[in-house]
Coordinates of C-alpha atoms (C1' of nucleotides) in Angstrom, one line a residue:
Chain Y
M1 CA 86.7 74.2 18.7
E2 CA 86.1 70.9 19.2
G3 CA 83.3 70.9 16.2
K4 CA 86.8 71.6 14.0
I5 CA 88.0 68.6 14.1
A6 CA 85.6 66.7 13.6
A7 CA 84.6 68.6 10.6
M8 CA 88.7 67.9 9.6
T9 CA 88.1 64.9 10.7
Q10 CA 85.3 62.9 8.0
L11 CA 86.9 65.0 5.5
D12 CA 84.8 67.3 2.9
L13 CA 81.7 65.5 2.7
V14 CA 78.3 67.5 2.7
D15 CA 80.9 70.2 4.8
D16 CA 80.2 73.1 3.0
T17 CA 81.8 75.5 5.2
P18 CA 85.7 76.4 4.1
Q19 CA 88.7 75.1 5.8
V20 CA 89.3 78.6 6.9
P21 CA 85.5 79.9 7.9
P22 CA 84.1 83.1 6.8
R23 CA 84.7 86.3 9.0
L24 CA 81.3 87.2 10.8
G25 CA 80.5 90.7 11.4
R26 CA 83.6 93.6 10.8
K27 CA 86.7 92.8 7.6
R28 CA 89.8 93.3 9.5
D29 CA 90.3 95.7 7.4
H30 CA 92.8 98.1 8.7
T31 CA 91.2 101.1 7.0
R32 CA 93.0 103.5 8.6
D33 CA 97.2 102.5 8.0
P34 CA 97.5 105.8 5.3
E35 CA 96.5 108.1 7.4
I36 CA 98.1 106.1 10.5
L37 CA 101.4 106.0 8.2
D38 CA 101.2 109.8 7.3
A39 CA 101.2 111.2 10.3
A40 CA 104.4 108.6 11.7
L41 CA 105.7 109.9 8.8
E42 CA 104.5 113.7 9.8
V43 CA 106.3 112.8 13.7
L44 CA 109.5 111.1 12.5
A45 CA 110.1 115.0 10.2
E46 CA 108.9 117.4 13.8
T47 CA 110.9 116.0 16.1
G48 CA 113.2 112.5 15.2
Y49 CA 113.3 108.9 15.9
D50 CA 113.2 109.5 19.9
G51 CA 111.5 112.1 20.0
M52 CA 108.4 110.0 18.2
T53 CA 106.5 108.4 20.3
I54 CA 103.4 106.6 19.7
D55 CA 100.9 108.9 21.5
M56 CA 102.1 111.4 19.2
V57 CA 101.2 109.1 16.7
A58 CA 97.9 108.3 17.6
A59 CA 97.2 111.6 18.7
R60 CA 98.7 113.6 14.8
A61 CA 96.2 110.6 13.8
K62 CA 93.6 110.4 16.0
A63 CA 93.3 106.7 16.3
G64 CA 93.6 104.6 19.4
K65 CA 97.1 103.2 20.3
G66 CA 96.0 99.9 20.5
T67 CA 94.6 100.3 16.8
L68 CA 98.3 101.0 16.0
Y69 CA 100.1 97.6 18.2
R70 CA 97.4 95.7 16.6
R71 CA 98.8 96.7 13.3
W72 CA 102.3 96.5 14.3
A73 CA 104.2 94.8 16.1
S74 CA 106.4 97.3 17.7
K75 CA 107.6 101.1 17.0
G76 CA 110.4 100.4 15.0
E77 CA 108.4 98.3 12.6
L78 CA 106.1 100.6 12.8
V79 CA 108.1 103.5 11.6
I80 CA 110.5 100.9 9.1
D81 CA 107.1 100.5 7.2
A82 CA 106.2 104.3 7.4
I83 CA 109.2 105.1 5.2
A84 CA 109.0 101.9 3.1
C85 CA 105.5 103.8 1.6
M86 CA 106.7 105.9 1.6
K87 CA 108.4 104.5 -2.1
K88 CA 105.1 104.4 -3.0
N89 CA 104.5 108.6 -3.7
D90 CA 108.2 108.3 -5.5
I91 CA 109.0 110.1 -8.9
D92 CA 107.7 108.6 -11.6
Y93 CA 110.5 107.3 -14.5
S94 CA 108.7 107.1 -17.3
R95 CA 107.8 110.4 -17.5
L96 CA 111.3 111.9 -16.7
P97 CA 112.0 115.1 -19.1
D98 CA 113.8 114.9 -21.8
T99 CA 115.0 118.5 -23.4
G100 CA 118.0 117.2 -25.0
T101 CA 120.5 119.0 -23.6
L102 CA 121.6 117.6 -19.7
R103 CA 121.2 121.0 -18.7
G104 CA 117.3 121.0 -19.6
D105 CA 116.5 117.9 -17.7
L106 CA 118.8 118.8 -14.7
I107 CA 116.6 122.3 -14.6
A108 CA 113.2 120.2 -15.6
M109 CA 113.8 118.1 -12.9
I110 CA 113.9 121.6 -10.1
K111 CA 110.1 122.2 -9.2
P112 CA 108.7 123.6 -6.1
H113 CA 107.2 120.5 -5.4
S114 CA 110.1 118.0 -5.5
I115 CA 112.0 120.6 -4.2
E116 CA 109.0 120.6 -0.9
E117 CA 109.1 117.2 -0.6
A118 CA 112.7 117.1 -1.0
E119 CA 113.3 119.0 2.4
K120 CA 110.5 116.7 3.8
K121 CA 112.3 113.7 3.1
L122 CA 115.7 115.5 4.1
Q123 CA 114.3 116.3 7.4
I124 CA 113.1 112.1 8.6
M125 CA 116.7 111.6 7.4
A126 CA 117.5 113.7 9.7
G127 CA 115.3 111.8 13.1
L128 CA 116.8 108.5 12.0
M129 CA 120.2 109.6 10.8
S130 CA 121.8 108.4 14.8
M131 CA 120.6 105.2 14.6
L132 CA 121.1 103.9 11.0
S133 CA 124.1 102.4 12.1
R134 CA 122.5 100.2 15.2
A135 CA 119.0 99.5 12.9
P136 CA 120.5 98.7 9.2
E137 CA 116.1 97.5 8.8
L138 CA 116.2 100.7 8.7
A139 CA 119.0 102.4 7.0
E140 CA 118.2 100.1 4.2
A141 CA 115.2 101.5 3.9
A142 CA 115.8 104.9 4.1
N143 CA 118.3 104.6 1.6
A144 CA 115.6 102.4 -1.1
A145 CA 113.7 105.6 0.0
I146 CA 115.0 108.6 0.8
V147 CA 118.5 108.2 -1.0
E148 CA 118.3 106.2 -4.2
P149 CA 115.8 108.0 -5.5
R150 CA 117.7 111.2 -5.5
A151 CA 120.9 109.6 -7.4
S152 CA 118.8 107.5 -9.2
V153 CA 117.7 110.3 -11.4
N154 CA 120.2 112.0 -11.9
R155 CA 122.0 108.4 -13.5
I156 CA 119.0 108.0 -15.4
L157 CA 120.2 112.0 -17.0
M158 CA 123.7 112.2 -17.9
R159 CA 123.7 108.1 -18.8
R160 CA 121.4 109.5 -21.6
A161 CA 123.5 112.5 -21.7
V162 CA 126.6 110.5 -22.8
A163 CA 124.8 107.9 -25.0
R164 CA 123.8 111.7 -26.7
G165 CA 127.6 112.3 -27.1
E166 CA 127.0 114.8 -24.7
I167 CA 129.4 114.2 -22.6
S168 CA 132.1 112.1 -22.4
A169 CA 132.2 108.4 -21.3
D170 CA 134.6 108.9 -19.1
C171 CA 132.3 110.2 -16.5
D172 CA 132.3 108.9 -12.8
I173 CA 128.6 109.0 -13.2
E174 CA 128.4 107.5 -10.2
T175 CA 130.3 110.8 -8.1
L176 CA 128.6 113.0 -10.0
S177 CA 125.0 111.6 -10.1
L178 CA 125.5 112.3 -5.8
I179 CA 126.9 116.4 -6.0
S180 CA 123.6 118.4 -5.7
P181 CA 122.0 115.3 -3.4
S182 CA 124.7 115.5 -1.1
M183 CA 125.1 119.1 -0.8
A184 CA 121.6 119.5 -0.6
A185 CA 121.3 117.6 1.8
Y186 CA 124.7 119.8 4.1
R187 CA 122.5 122.6 2.5
V188 CA 120.0 121.5 4.2
L189 CA 120.8 118.7 7.8
I190 CA 123.8 120.7 8.8
L191 CA 124.1 124.4 7.5
R192 CA 120.5 124.7 8.5
K193 CA 119.7 126.2 5.3
P194 CA 116.7 126.5 2.6
V195 CA 117.5 125.2 -0.7
D196 CA 116.3 126.6 -3.5
R197 CA 116.0 126.8 -6.7
K198 CA 118.6 129.5 -7.3
F199 CA 121.0 127.0 -5.1
L200 CA 120.5 123.8 -7.4
I201 CA 120.3 126.1 -10.7
S202 CA 123.6 127.6 -8.8
L203 CA 124.5 123.8 -8.8
I204 CA 124.4 122.8 -11.6
D205 CA 126.0 125.1 -13.3
G206 CA 128.6 126.0 -11.0
V207 CA 129.6 122.6 -10.3
L208 CA 127.8 119.6 -11.6
L209 CA 128.3 121.2 -15.8
P210 CA 131.8 122.1 -15.3
A211 CA 132.8 119.0 -14.0
V212 CA 131.3 116.3 -17.2
G213 CA 133.5 118.9 -19.3
L214 CA 130.4 121.6 -19.9
H215 CA 129.5 124.4 -18.8
G216 CA 126.4 126.5 -17.8
Q217 CA 125.6 129.8 -19.1
A218 CA 126.7 132.3 -16.1
A219 CA 130.5 133.2 -14.8
H220 CA 132.8 131.2 -17.3
S221 CA 132.4 132.4 -20.1
A222 CA 135.8 132.2 -21.2
E223 CA 136.7 129.9 -24.5
Chain H
M1 CA 123.1 131.9 60.2
E2 CA 122.0 134.3 63.4
G3 CA 125.0 135.0 64.4
K4 CA 126.1 136.4 60.2
I5 CA 123.2 138.3 60.8
A6 CA 124.7 140.0 63.8
A7 CA 128.0 140.0 62.3
M8 CA 126.6 142.0 59.7
T9 CA 123.7 143.9 61.9
Q10 CA 126.5 145.4 63.2
L11 CA 129.1 146.5 60.6
D12 CA 132.6 145.9 60.1
L13 CA 134.0 146.4 63.4
V14 CA 136.9 144.4 64.8
D15 CA 135.8 142.0 62.2
D16 CA 138.9 140.8 60.6
T17 CA 137.2 138.2 58.2
P18 CA 137.8 139.1 54.5
Q19 CA 134.6 139.3 53.0
V20 CA 135.3 136.2 50.8
P21 CA 137.1 133.8 53.5
P22 CA 140.7 132.3 52.1
R23 CA 139.6 128.4 50.7
L24 CA 141.2 125.4 53.8
G25 CA 141.5 122.3 51.8
R26 CA 141.5 121.4 48.3
K27 CA 140.4 124.0 45.4
R28 CA 137.1 123.6 43.5
D29 CA 140.2 121.9 41.0
H30 CA 137.5 119.7 37.9
T31 CA 140.4 118.5 37.4
R32 CA 138.5 115.5 35.9
D33 CA 136.6 117.4 33.3
P34 CA 138.8 116.1 30.5
E35 CA 138.4 112.9 30.8
I36 CA 134.4 113.7 31.0
L37 CA 134.1 115.6 28.1
D38 CA 136.3 113.0 26.5
A39 CA 134.3 110.5 27.8
A40 CA 130.6 112.3 26.3
L41 CA 132.0 112.8 22.7
E42 CA 132.8 109.3 22.8
V43 CA 129.3 107.7 23.7
L44 CA 127.7 110.7 21.0
A45 CA 130.2 109.3 18.6
E46 CA 128.7 105.5 19.6
T47 CA 124.7 105.8 20.8
G48 CA 124.2 109.9 19.5
Y49 CA 122.4 112.5 21.5
D50 CA 118.9 110.6 22.7
G51 CA 121.0 107.1 23.2
M52 CA 124.0 108.6 25.4
T53 CA 123.0 108.6 29.4
I54 CA 124.8 110.3 31.4
D55 CA 125.6 106.5 33.7
M56 CA 127.3 106.4 30.4
V57 CA 129.6 108.9 30.7
A58 CA 130.3 108.6 33.8
A59 CA 131.0 105.2 34.1
R60 CA 133.5 105.5 30.6
A61 CA 135.1 108.4 32.7
K62 CA 135.8 106.1 35.9
A63 CA 133.2 109.8 37.3
G64 CA 131.2 109.4 39.6
K65 CA 127.3 111.5 38.6
G66 CA 127.5 113.0 41.1
T67 CA 131.3 115.2 40.2
L68 CA 128.8 115.4 36.3
Y69 CA 126.0 117.2 38.4
R70 CA 128.4 119.4 40.7
R71 CA 129.7 120.9 37.1
W72 CA 127.5 121.0 34.1
A73 CA 124.2 121.9 34.8
S74 CA 122.1 119.0 32.8
K75 CA 123.0 116.3 30.6
G76 CA 122.2 119.8 27.4
E77 CA 125.1 121.4 29.2
L78 CA 127.4 119.2 28.8
V79 CA 126.9 117.9 25.6
I80 CA 127.3 122.0 24.3
D81 CA 130.1 122.6 26.6
A82 CA 131.9 118.7 25.0
I83 CA 131.3 120.0 21.1
A84 CA 132.5 122.9 22.1
C85 CA 135.8 122.3 23.4
M86 CA 136.8 120.0 20.3
K87 CA 137.6 123.6 18.6
K88 CA 140.5 123.0 20.6
N89 CA 142.6 120.0 19.1
D90 CA 141.2 121.7 16.0
I91 CA 143.9 122.3 12.8
D92 CA 146.1 125.8 12.7
Y93 CA 145.9 127.9 10.3
S94 CA 149.2 129.4 11.2
R95 CA 150.4 126.2 8.8
L96 CA 148.5 125.2 6.0
P97 CA 150.4 123.7 3.3
D98 CA 151.4 126.1 0.7
T99 CA 153.6 123.9 -1.9
G100 CA 151.9 126.7 -5.0
T101 CA 149.2 124.7 -6.7
L102 CA 145.6 124.5 -5.5
R103 CA 145.9 121.4 -6.8
G104 CA 149.0 120.2 -4.1
D105 CA 147.8 122.1 -1.1
L106 CA 143.9 120.2 -1.6
I107 CA 146.2 117.3 -1.7
A108 CA 148.5 117.9 1.2
M109 CA 145.6 118.1 3.9
I110 CA 144.4 115.1 3.3
K111 CA 146.4 112.9 6.0
P112 CA 145.3 109.8 8.0
H113 CA 145.1 111.8 10.7
S114 CA 142.5 114.3 9.7
I115 CA 141.0 111.6 7.8
E116 CA 139.9 109.5 11.3
E117 CA 139.3 112.8 13.3
A118 CA 137.0 114.0 10.5
E119 CA 135.0 110.5 10.5
K120 CA 134.9 110.6 14.1
K121 CA 133.1 114.0 14.3
L122 CA 130.9 113.4 11.5
Q123 CA 129.9 110.5 13.2
I124 CA 129.4 112.9 16.6
M125 CA 127.6 115.0 13.7
A126 CA 125.0 112.8 13.1
G127 CA 124.0 111.9 16.7
L128 CA 123.3 115.7 17.4
M129 CA 121.5 115.6 13.9
S130 CA 118.0 115.8 15.1
M131 CA 118.4 117.7 18.0
L132 CA 119.2 120.6 15.7
S133 CA 115.9 122.2 14.5
R134 CA 115.4 122.3 18.8
A135 CA 118.1 123.4 20.2
P136 CA 119.5 126.7 19.5
E137 CA 122.8 126.9 21.5
L138 CA 123.4 123.5 20.0
A139 CA 123.0 124.0 16.2
E140 CA 125.5 127.2 16.9
A141 CA 128.2 124.6 19.3
A142 CA 128.8 122.3 16.7
N143 CA 128.5 124.8 13.5
A144 CA 132.1 126.5 15.4
A145 CA 133.2 123.1 16.3
I146 CA 132.1 120.8 13.1
V147 CA 131.5 122.7 10.0
E148 CA 132.9 125.7 10.1
P149 CA 137.2 124.2 10.3
R150 CA 136.9 121.9 7.6
A151 CA 134.8 124.3 4.8
S152 CA 137.0 127.1 6.4
V153 CA 140.5 125.5 4.9
N154 CA 138.9 125.4 1.8
R155 CA 138.3 129.0 1.4
I156 CA 142.2 129.6 3.3
L157 CA 143.3 127.9 0.1
M158 CA 141.4 128.6 -2.5
R159 CA 141.3 132.7 -1.6
R160 CA 145.4 131.9 -2.1
A161 CA 144.9 130.4 -5.0
V162 CA 142.7 132.8 -6.3
A163 CA 145.2 135.8 -5.5
R164 CA 148.2 134.0 -7.2
G165 CA 145.9 134.0 -10.3
E166 CA 145.7 130.5 -10.3
I167 CA 141.7 130.5 -10.8
S168 CA 139.7 132.9 -11.5
A169 CA 138.2 135.2 -9.1
D170 CA 134.6 135.0 -10.5
C171 CA 134.2 131.5 -9.1
D172 CA 132.3 130.4 -6.1
I173 CA 134.0 130.2 -3.4
E174 CA 131.5 129.5 -0.1
T175 CA 129.9 126.8 -2.1
L176 CA 132.5 125.7 -4.2
S177 CA 134.8 125.1 0.3
L178 CA 131.5 123.2 0.2
I179 CA 131.7 120.6 -1.9
S180 CA 133.9 117.7 -0.1
P181 CA 132.2 118.5 3.2
S182 CA 129.4 117.9 1.6
M183 CA 130.7 114.9 0.0
A184 CA 132.1 113.3 2.2
A185 CA 129.7 113.7 5.3
Y186 CA 127.1 112.4 2.6
R187 CA 128.9 109.4 2.1
V188 CA 129.4 108.7 5.6
L189 CA 127.0 109.5 6.7
I190 CA 123.8 108.2 4.6
L191 CA 125.7 106.2 2.3
R192 CA 127.5 104.9 5.4
K193 CA 130.2 104.0 2.9
P194 CA 134.1 104.7 4.1
V195 CA 135.7 108.1 3.6
D196 CA 139.2 107.1 2.7
R197 CA 142.1 108.9 0.1
K198 CA 141.0 107.7 -3.0
F199 CA 137.9 109.1 -3.0
L200 CA 138.9 112.4 -1.6
I201 CA 141.4 112.5 -4.5
S202 CA 138.7 111.6 -6.5
L203 CA 136.3 114.7 -5.9
I204 CA 139.2 117.4 -6.2
D205 CA 140.3 115.7 -9.3
G206 CA 136.9 115.5 -10.5
V207 CA 134.4 117.7 -9.0
L208 CA 135.9 121.0 -7.5
L209 CA 139.0 121.7 -9.7
P210 CA 137.3 121.8 -12.8
A211 CA 134.4 123.3 -11.0
V212 CA 137.7 126.3 -10.7
G213 CA 138.2 125.8 -14.3
L214 CA 141.6 123.7 -13.7
H215 CA 142.1 119.3 -14.5
G216 CA 142.9 116.9 -12.0
Q217 CA 145.3 115.0 -13.1
A218 CA 143.2 112.2 -14.3
A219 CA 141.2 112.2 -17.3
H220 CA 139.7 115.0 -18.7
S221 CA 142.6 115.1 -20.9
A222 CA 141.0 116.8 -23.2
E223 CA 143.4 120.6 -23.8
Chain R
dT1 C1' 67.9 93.5 12.3
dA2 C1' 71.4 90.5 14.6
dT3 C1' 76.3 89.5 15.9
dA4 C1' 81.3 89.7 15.4
dT5 C1' 85.0 92.5 15.6
dA6 C1' 88.0 96.7 14.9
dC7 C1' 88.0 101.1 16.1
dG8 C1' 88.7 105.4 19.9
dA9 C1' 89.6 106.4 24.5
dT10 C1' 91.2 105.9 28.8
dA11 C1' 93.9 103.8 33.0
dC12 C1' 97.0 100.3 33.8
dT13 C1' 102.1 98.4 34.3
dA14 C1' 106.8 98.1 33.9
dT15 C1' 111.2 100.0 32.8
dG16 C1' 114.5 103.0 32.0
dT17 C1' 116.7 108.2 32.4
dA18 C1' 117.5 112.6 34.7
dG19 C1' 118.5 114.9 38.1
dT20 C1' 119.4 113.5 43.8
dT21 C1' 121.4 112.8 48.1
dC22 C1' 124.6 110.8 51.0
dC23 C1' 128.9 108.2 52.5
dG24 C1' 133.4 106.6 52.7
dG25 C1' 138.3 108.0 51.7
dA26 C1' 141.1 110.8 48.8
dT27 C1' 143.8 114.7 48.2
dC28 C1' 145.6 118.9 49.0
dT29 C1' 146.0 123.9 52.0
dT30 C1' 147.9 125.6 55.9
Chain B
dA1 C1' 149.5 116.4 61.3
dA2 C1' 144.7 118.7 60.6
dG3 C1' 141.3 120.0 58.1
dA4 C1' 138.2 121.4 54.4
dT5 C1' 136.9 119.4 50.2
dC6 C1' 136.3 117.3 46.5
dC7 C1' 135.6 112.6 44.4
dG8 C1' 133.7 107.5 43.0
dG9 C1' 129.9 105.0 44.1
dA10 C1' 125.5 103.7 45.0
dA11 C1' 121.3 104.4 46.7
dC12 C1' 117.1 107.1 45.7
dT13 C1' 113.0 109.7 43.9
dA14 C1' 110.4 111.8 40.0
dC15 C1' 108.9 111.4 35.0
dA16 C1' 108.1 110.0 30.6
dT17 C1' 107.5 106.3 27.1
dA18 C1' 106.2 101.9 25.4
dG19 C1' 103.7 98.1 25.8
dT20 C1' 98.8 95.7 27.5
dA21 C1' 94.1 95.8 29.0
dT22 C1' 89.5 96.7 29.4
dC23 C1' 85.4 99.6 27.8
dG24 C1' 82.1 101.4 25.3
dT25 C1' 80.9 102.3 20.7
dA26 C1' 80.1 102.0 15.2
dT27 C1' 80.2 99.6 11.1
dA28 C1' 80.4 96.2 7.7
dT29 C1' 78.6 91.5 7.6
dA30 C1' 74.6 87.9 7.2

DNA sequence: TATATACGATACTATGTAGTTCCGGATCTT
DNA sequence: AAGATCCGGAACTACATAGTATCGTATATA
């Protein structure tokens, strides 16, 4: 302690020790972060925020409770961090489908993997739902990681369709881009029914495309 | 104790006391039930299932905790009962609007009171969300009281429109009747934005009517 | 190899809440 | 009016969990 102060007073003469002395022993690597954050997301999806305990997360990650609290100050901060880190596994906006038609693009977005991931995200959202109004930071993180990306893709695909002249520029893209996120969320969270490829296609052909002035491939064969 | 057994052994001889003796004093009226159930719904909407405590409900209803436990065996049963009792303040299906057009009927359903009530129901739903998968009884009650009535009205109005020949019988009424419940729920619970008359009308004109092959009064003036 | 540090495990403290019990007073029935 | 019962209130028990402290071990640096 005194040594450090003395070294600072005689300014850097022969003093080759850095201002912040080099750590000895093991680095503060926090190498368990990814496993812990993943475990937190799993438990969150299964039991919700209130049902989730720190012990569950620690056990799931085969980590000690101390390790969690050394890294995050509280349960709340761990959860916010876990949510925020989901964004990293997000959509690659530079590789969106480009089939030439809105319908083709929308259907190309339906992949088993994306359905599965969307469902897990919705389960997590369900577990946070009752907290959102009381924890604005959490609501912010959840919006950025779960809600916004889904709508964003739809907006991009629809704007492209407008640019191609495929659909009218009068379309309320803000609203229409939320049709399938809304109805899929309602179906999973409230109706508790599965969202599968067939359902998503029926949404595209039966709701979204008619709303933009196009027609799906099924039904409404008139005109 | 022994006296009762003795009386039973010598079978009913001079025994003029009825099998179920008439109650003296105050009846078991449970007259506080409505206030308690209302208080439970309020707290539920404000804090969610896990945040809700029995003390909060008792205090809100100016009731004693004992009164609650004398009537309901547990917090869970109180909540289920409170949800179930919402159905009583429900829509009067015999007085649905009948304006002659689907659009007219749908818009006639939009009343400040109904918007307000729907929003409260959604807040309650948000508070229950994470419990639904673990408590099937609760999910059942919530579905019957909150989810089903909204969709039901839309189904009835749309079936009438089919019967009038206003819209095609090919319409997927099951899905289309969920458009506005889904998108309103998403907007309130996930986007945390208000649902007002303007939004609901834009849903009718911009999504629902086009999907059934009609057109709203705004935009898409083509044809 | 020696040392400092992070780690998993476990025991511990503090706190909040479900559910119980009891009491004095209010209220209904006879 | 008398008696039985319900009510609001408050104290109490039992338990779960957030967060802290400690210990022996593993591991990366030097």
